[in-house]
PDB file of C-alpha atoms in Angstrom:
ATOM      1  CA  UNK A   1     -99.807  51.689 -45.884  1.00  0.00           C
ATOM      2  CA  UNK A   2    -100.378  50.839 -49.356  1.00  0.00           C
ATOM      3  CA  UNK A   3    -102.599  48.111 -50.653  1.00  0.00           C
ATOM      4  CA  UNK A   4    -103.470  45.901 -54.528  1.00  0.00           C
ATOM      5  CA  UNK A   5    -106.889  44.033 -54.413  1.00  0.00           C
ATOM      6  CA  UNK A   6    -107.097  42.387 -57.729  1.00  0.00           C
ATOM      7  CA  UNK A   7    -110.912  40.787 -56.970  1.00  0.00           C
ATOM      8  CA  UNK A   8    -110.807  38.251 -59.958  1.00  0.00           C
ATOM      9  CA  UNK A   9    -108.431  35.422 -60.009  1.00  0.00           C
ATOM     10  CA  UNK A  10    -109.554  34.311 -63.272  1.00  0.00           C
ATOM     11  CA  UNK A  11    -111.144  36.564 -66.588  1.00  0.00           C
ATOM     12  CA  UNK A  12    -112.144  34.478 -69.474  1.00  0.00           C
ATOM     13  CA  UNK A  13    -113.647  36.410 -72.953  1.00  0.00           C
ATOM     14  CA  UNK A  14    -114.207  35.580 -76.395  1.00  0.00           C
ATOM     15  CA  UNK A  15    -111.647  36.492 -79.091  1.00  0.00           C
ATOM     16  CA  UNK A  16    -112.978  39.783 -80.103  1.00  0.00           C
ATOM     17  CA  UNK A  17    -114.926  40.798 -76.899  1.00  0.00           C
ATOM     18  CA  UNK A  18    -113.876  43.302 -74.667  1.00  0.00           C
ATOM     19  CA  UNK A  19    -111.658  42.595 -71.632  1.00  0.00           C
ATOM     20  CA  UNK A  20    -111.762  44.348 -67.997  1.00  0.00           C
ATOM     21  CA  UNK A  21    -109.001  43.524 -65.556  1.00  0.00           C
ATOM     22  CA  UNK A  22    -110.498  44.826 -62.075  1.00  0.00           C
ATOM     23  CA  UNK A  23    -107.795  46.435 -59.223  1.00  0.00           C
ATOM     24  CA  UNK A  24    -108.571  48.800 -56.683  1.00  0.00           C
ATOM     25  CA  UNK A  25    -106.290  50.437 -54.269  1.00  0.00           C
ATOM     26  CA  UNK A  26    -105.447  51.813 -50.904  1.00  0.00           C
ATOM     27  CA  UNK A  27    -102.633  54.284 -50.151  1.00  0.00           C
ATOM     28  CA  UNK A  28    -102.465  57.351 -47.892  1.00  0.00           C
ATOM     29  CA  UNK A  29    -101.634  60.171 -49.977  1.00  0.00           C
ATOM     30  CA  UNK A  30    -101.959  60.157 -54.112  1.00  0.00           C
ATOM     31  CA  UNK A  31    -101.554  57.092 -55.571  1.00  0.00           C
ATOM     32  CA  UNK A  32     -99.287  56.151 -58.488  1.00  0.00           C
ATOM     33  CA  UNK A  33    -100.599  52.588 -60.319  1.00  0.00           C
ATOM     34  CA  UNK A  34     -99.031  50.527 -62.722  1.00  0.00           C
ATOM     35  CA  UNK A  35    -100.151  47.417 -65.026  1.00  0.00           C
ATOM     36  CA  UNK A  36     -97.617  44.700 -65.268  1.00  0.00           C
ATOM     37  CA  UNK A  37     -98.763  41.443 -67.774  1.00  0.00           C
ATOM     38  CA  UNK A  38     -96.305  38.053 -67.144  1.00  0.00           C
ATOM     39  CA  UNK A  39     -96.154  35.463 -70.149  1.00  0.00           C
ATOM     40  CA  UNK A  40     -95.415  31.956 -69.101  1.00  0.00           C
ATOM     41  CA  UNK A  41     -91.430  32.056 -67.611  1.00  0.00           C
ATOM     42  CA  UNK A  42     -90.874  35.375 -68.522  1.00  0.00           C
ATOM     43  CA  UNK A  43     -90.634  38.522 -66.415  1.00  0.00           C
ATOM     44  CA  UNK A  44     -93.560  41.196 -65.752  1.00  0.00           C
ATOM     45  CA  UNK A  45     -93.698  43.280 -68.500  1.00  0.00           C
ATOM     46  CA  UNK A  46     -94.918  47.431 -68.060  1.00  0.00           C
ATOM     47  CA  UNK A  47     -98.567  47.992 -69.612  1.00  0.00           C
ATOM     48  CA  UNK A  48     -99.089  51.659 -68.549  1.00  0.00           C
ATOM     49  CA  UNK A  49     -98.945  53.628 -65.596  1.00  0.00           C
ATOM     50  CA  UNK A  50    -101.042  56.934 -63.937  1.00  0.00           C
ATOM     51  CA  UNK A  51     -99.254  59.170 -62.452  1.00  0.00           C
ATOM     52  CA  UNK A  52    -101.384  62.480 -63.009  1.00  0.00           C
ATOM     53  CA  UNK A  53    -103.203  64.071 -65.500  1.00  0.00           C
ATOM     54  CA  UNK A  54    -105.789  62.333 -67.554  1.00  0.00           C
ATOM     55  CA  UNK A  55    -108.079  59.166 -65.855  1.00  0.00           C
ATOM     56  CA  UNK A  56    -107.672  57.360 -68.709  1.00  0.00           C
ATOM     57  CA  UNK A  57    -104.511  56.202 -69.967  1.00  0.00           C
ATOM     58  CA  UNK A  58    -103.271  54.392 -72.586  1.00  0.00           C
ATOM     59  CA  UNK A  59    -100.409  51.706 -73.410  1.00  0.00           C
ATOM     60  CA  UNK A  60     -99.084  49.138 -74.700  1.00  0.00           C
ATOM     61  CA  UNK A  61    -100.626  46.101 -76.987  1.00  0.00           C
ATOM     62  CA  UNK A  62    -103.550  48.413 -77.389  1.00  0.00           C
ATOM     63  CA  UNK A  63    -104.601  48.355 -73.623  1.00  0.00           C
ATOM     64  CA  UNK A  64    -105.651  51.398 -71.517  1.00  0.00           C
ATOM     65  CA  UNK A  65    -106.598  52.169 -67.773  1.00  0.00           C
ATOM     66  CA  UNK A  66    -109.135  54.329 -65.937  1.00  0.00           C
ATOM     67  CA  UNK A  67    -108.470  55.825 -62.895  1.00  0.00           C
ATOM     68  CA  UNK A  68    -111.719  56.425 -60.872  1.00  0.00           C
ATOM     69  CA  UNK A  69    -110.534  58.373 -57.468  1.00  0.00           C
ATOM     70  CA  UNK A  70    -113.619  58.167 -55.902  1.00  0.00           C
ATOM     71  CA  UNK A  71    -113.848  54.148 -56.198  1.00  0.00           C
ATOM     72  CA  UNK A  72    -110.195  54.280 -56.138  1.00  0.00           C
ATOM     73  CA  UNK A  73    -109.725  51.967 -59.099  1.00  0.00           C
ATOM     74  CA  UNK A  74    -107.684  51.435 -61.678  1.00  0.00           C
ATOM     75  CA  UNK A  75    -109.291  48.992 -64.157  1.00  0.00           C
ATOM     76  CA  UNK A  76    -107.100  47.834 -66.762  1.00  0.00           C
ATOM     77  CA  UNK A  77    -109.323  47.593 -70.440  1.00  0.00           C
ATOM     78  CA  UNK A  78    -108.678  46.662 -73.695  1.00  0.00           C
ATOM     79  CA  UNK A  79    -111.539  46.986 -76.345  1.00  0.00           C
ATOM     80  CA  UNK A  80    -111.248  43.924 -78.461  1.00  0.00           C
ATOM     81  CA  UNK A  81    -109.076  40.920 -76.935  1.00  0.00           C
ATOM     82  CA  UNK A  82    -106.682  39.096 -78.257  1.00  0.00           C
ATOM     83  CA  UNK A  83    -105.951  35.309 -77.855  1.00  0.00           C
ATOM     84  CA  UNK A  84    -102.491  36.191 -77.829  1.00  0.00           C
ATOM     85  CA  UNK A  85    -103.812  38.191 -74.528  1.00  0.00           C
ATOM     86  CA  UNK A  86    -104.281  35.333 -72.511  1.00  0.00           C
ATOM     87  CA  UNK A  87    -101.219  35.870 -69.385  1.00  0.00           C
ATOM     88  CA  UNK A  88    -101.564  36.958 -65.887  1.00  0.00           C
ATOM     89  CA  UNK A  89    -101.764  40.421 -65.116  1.00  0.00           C
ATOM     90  CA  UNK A  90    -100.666  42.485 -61.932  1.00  0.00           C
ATOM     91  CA  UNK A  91    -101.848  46.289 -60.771  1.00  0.00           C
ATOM     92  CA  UNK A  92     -99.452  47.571 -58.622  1.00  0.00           C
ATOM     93  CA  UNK A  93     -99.425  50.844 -56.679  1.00  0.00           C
ATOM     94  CA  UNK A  94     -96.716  53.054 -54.978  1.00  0.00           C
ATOM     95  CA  UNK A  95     -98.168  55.903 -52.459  1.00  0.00           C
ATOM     96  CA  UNK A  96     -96.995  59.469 -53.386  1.00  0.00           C
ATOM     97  CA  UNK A  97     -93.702  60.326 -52.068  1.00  0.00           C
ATOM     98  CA  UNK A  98     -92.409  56.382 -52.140  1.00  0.00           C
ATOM     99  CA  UNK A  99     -91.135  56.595 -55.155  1.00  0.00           C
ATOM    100  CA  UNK A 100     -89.884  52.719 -55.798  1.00  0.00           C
ATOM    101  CA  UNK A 101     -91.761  50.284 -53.389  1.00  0.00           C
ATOM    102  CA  UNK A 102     -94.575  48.847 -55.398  1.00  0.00           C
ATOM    103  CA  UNK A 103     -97.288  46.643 -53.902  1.00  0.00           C
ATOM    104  CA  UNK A 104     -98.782  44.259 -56.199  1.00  0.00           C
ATOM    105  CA  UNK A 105    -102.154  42.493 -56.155  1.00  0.00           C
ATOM    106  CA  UNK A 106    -102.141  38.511 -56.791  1.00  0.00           C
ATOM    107  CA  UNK A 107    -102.709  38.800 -60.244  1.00  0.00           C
ATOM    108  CA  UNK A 108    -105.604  37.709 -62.388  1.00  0.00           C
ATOM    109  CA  UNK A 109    -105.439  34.872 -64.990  1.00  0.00           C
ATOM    110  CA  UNK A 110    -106.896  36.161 -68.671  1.00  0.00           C
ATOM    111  CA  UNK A 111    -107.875  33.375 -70.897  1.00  0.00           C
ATOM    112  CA  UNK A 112    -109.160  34.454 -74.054  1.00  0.00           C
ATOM    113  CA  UNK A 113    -110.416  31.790 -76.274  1.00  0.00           C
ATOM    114  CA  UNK A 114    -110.514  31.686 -80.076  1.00  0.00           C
TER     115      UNK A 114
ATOM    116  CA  UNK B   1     -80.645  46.065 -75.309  1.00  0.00           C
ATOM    117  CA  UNK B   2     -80.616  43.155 -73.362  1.00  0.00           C
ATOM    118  CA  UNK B   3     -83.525  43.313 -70.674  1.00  0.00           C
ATOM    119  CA  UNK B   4     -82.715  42.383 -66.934  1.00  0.00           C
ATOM    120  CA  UNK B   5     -81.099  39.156 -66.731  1.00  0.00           C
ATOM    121  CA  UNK B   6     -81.551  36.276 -63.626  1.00  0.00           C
ATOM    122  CA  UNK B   7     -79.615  33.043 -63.629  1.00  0.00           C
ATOM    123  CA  UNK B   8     -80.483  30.485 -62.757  1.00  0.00           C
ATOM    124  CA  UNK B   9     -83.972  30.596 -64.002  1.00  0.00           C
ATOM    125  CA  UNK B  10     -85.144  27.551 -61.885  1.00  0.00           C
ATOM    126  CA  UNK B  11     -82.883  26.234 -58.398  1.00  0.00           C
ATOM    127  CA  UNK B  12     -83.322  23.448 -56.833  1.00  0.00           C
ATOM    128  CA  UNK B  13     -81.803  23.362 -52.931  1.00  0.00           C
ATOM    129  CA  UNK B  14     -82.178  20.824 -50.083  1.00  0.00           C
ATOM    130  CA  UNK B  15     -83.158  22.517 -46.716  1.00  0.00           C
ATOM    131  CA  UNK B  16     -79.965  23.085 -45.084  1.00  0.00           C
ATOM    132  CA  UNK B  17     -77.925  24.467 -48.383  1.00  0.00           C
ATOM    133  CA  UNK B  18     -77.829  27.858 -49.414  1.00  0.00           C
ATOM    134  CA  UNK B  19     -78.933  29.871 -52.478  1.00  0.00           C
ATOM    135  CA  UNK B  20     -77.503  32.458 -54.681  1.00  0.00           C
ATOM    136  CA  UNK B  21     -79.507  34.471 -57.203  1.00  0.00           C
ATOM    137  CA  UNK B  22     -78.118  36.606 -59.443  1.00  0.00           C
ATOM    138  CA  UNK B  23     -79.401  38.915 -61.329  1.00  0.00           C
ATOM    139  CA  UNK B  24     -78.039  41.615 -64.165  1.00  0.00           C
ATOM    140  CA  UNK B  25     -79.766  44.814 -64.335  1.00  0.00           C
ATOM    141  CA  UNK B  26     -80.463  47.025 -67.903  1.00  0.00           C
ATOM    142  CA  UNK B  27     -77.185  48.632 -68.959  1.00  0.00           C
ATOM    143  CA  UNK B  28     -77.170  51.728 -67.551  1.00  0.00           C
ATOM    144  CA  UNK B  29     -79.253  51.149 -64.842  1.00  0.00           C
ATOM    145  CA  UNK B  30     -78.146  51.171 -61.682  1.00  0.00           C
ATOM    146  CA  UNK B  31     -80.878  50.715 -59.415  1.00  0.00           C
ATOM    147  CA  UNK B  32     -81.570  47.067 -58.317  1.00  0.00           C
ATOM    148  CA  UNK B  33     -84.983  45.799 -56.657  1.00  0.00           C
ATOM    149  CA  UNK B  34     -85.672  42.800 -55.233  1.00  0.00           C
ATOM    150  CA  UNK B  35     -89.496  40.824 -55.073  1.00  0.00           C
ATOM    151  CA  UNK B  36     -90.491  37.515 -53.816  1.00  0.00           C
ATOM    152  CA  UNK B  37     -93.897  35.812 -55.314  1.00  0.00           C
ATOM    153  CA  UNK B  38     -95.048  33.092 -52.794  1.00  0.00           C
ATOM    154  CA  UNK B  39     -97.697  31.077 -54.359  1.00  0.00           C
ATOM    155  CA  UNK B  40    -100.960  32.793 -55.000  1.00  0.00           C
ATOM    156  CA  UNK B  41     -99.603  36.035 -54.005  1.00  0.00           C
ATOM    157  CA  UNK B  42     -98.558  39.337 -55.694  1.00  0.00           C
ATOM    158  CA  UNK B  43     -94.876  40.213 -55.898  1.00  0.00           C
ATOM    159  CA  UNK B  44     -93.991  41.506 -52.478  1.00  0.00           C
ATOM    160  CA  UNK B  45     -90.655  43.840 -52.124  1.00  0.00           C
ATOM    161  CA  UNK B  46     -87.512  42.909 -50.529  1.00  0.00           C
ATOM    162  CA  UNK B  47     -84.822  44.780 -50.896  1.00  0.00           C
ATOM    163  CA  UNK B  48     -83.750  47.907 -52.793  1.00  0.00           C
ATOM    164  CA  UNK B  49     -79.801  48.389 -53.796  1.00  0.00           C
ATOM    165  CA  UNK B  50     -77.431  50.981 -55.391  1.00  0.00           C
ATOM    166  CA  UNK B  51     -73.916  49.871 -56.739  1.00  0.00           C
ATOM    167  CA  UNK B  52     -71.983  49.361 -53.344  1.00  0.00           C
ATOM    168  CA  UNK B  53     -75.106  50.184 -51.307  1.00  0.00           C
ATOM    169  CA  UNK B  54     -77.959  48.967 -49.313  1.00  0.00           C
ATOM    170  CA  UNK B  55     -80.972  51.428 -49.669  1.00  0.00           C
ATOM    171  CA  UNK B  56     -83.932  49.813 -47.895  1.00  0.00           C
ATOM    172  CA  UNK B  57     -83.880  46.106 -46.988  1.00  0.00           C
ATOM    173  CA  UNK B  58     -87.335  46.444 -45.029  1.00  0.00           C
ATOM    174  CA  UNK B  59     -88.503  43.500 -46.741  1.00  0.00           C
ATOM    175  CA  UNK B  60     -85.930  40.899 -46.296  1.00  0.00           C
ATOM    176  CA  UNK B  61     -86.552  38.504 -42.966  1.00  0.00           C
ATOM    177  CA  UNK B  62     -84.053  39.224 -40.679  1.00  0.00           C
ATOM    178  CA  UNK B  63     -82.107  35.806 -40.378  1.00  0.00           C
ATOM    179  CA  UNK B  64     -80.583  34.344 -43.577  1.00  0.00           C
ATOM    180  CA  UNK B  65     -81.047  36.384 -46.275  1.00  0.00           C
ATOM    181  CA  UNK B  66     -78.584  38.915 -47.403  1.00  0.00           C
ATOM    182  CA  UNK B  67     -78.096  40.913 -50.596  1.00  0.00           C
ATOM    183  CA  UNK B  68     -75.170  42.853 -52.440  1.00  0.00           C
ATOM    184  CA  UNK B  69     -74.280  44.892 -55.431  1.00  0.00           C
ATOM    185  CA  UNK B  70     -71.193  45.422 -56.107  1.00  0.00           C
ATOM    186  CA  UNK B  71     -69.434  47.683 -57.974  1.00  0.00           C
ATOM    187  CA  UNK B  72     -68.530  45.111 -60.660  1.00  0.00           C
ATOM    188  CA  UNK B  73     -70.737  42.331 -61.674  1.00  0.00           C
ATOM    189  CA  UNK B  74     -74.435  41.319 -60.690  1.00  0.00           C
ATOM    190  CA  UNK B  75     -76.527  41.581 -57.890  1.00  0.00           C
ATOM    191  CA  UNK B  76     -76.608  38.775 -55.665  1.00  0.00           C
ATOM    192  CA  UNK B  77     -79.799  37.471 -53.159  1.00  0.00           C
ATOM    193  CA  UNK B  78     -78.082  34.929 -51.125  1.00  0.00           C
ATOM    194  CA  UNK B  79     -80.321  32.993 -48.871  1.00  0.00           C
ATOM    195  CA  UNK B  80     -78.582  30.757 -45.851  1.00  0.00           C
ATOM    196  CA  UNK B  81     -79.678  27.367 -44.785  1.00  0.00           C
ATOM    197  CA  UNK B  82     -83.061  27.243 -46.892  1.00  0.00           C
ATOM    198  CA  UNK B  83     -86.394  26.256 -45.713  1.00  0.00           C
ATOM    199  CA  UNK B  84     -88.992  25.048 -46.808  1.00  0.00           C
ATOM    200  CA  UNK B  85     -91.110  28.270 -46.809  1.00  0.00           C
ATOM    201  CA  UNK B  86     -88.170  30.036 -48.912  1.00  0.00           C
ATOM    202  CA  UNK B  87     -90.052  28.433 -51.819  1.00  0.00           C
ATOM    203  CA  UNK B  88     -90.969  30.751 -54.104  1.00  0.00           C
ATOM    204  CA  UNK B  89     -90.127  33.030 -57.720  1.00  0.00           C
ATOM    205  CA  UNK B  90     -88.079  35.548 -56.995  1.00  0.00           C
ATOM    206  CA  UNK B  91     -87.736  38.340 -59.208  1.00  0.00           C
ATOM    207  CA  UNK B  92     -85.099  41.414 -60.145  1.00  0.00           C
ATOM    208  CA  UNK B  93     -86.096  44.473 -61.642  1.00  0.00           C
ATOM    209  CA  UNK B  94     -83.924  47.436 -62.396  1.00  0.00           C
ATOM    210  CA  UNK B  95     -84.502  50.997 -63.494  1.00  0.00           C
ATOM    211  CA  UNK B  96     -82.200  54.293 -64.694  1.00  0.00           C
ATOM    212  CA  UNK B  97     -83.044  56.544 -61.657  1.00  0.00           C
ATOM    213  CA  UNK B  98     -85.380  56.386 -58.408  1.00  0.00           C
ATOM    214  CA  UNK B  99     -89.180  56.782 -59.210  1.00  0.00           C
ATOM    215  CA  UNK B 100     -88.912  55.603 -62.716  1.00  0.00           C
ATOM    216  CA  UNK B 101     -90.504  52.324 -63.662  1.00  0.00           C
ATOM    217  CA  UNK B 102     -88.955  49.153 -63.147  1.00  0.00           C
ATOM    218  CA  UNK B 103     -87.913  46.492 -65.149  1.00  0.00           C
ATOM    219  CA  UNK B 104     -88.640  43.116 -64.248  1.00  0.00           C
ATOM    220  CA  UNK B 105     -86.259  40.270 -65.015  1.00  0.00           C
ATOM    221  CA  UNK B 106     -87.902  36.281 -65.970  1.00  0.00           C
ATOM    222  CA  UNK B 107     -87.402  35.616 -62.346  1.00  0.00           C
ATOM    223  CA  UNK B 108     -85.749  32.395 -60.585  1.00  0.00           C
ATOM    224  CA  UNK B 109     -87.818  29.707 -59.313  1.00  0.00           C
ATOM    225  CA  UNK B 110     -86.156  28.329 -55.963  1.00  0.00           C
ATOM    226  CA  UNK B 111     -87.958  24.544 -54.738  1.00  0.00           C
ATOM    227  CA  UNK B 112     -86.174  23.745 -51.381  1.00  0.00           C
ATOM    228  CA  UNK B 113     -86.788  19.893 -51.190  1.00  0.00           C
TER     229      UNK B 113
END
């Protein structure tokens, strides 16, 4: 079975600072992960995935991803935040040979303040 | 390119009546998920459809809920007799193919009163 833990409900920074978004994850096989970020009534919108190759990835809005195997994590980073930031973000996962059912994590709340 | 599109964006039923969700992939996509977000959770799967075609429906309870796509118009989620506990945002997201990524829709936000 496949598994999200998103261990933060809420990550508040400074305007400037840098942001982590912690997930870790549990499938059975190789793991493919995704970052989603939802703005207030909208849908989830794609970050970045890992799917092979390099641990650390980059995307969208200037955000990137590491994937750690051994701590099987797949923080989601961003060096400088922006108040414009501030949304709830999902990891999500999909084991190896499922290739559409994603489990998601509950999310984590970023607030970044001016 | 209009992204995936769900009407009605918020629902309001009285336990008893039944829903319908709708929901308008990406053009040219033709794959159709399903999700339902309970409150403090993460987006759990319900149901995956082709055009015409069922392809997994583990996630769906077994009584009352029901989804289609046909070969013309939207996908439809149709819940039966709402409860209480159907509460919850309920989200579409489409892609091109199998095992790309999907696109997520704004979601519809059912209250059963």
């Amino acid at each position: 079975a496949q598994s999200v833990a998103q261990p933060e409900d809420q990550v508040n920074v400074a305007e400037g600072n840098p942001l982590t978004v912690k997930c870790t994850y549990s499938v059975s096989g190789n793991p493919y992960l995704f970052w989603y970020v939802q703005y207030p009534n909208r849908g989830l919108q794609f970050l970045l995935k890992y799917i092979t190759g390099d641990n650390l990835v980059k995307g969208s809005y200037g955000f990137e991803a590491e994937f750690n195997k051994s701590q099987t994590s797949f923080h989601l980073k961003k060096p400088s935040a922006l108040v414009s930031d501030s949304a709830l973000y999902f990891c999500a996962v999909r084991e190896q040979g499922n290739d559409y059912k994603l489990s998601f994590g509950a999310g984590t709340t970023v607030t970044v303040r001016a | 390119n209009a992204g995936v599109m769900q009407n009605p964006r918020h629902l309001v039923r009285r336990r008893g009546q039944e829903a319908r969700l709708r929901c308008s992939p990406m053009k040219g996509h033709s794959h159709v998920y399903w999700y339902r977000q309970l409150p403090e959770e993460g987006l759990k799967f319900m149901v995956y459809l082709q055009k015409e075609n069922i392809i997994d429906e583990s996630g769906m309870p077994k009584e009352r809920f029901s989804a289609e796509f046909p070969k013309e118009g939207p996908s439809i989620l149709r819940i039966q007799q709402v409860v209480r506990g159907d509460s919850a945002a309920y989200f579409c997201a489409s892609s091109p193919a199998r095992a790309y990524e999907q696109y997520f829709g704004p979601g519809t936000r059912l209250t059963v009163t």
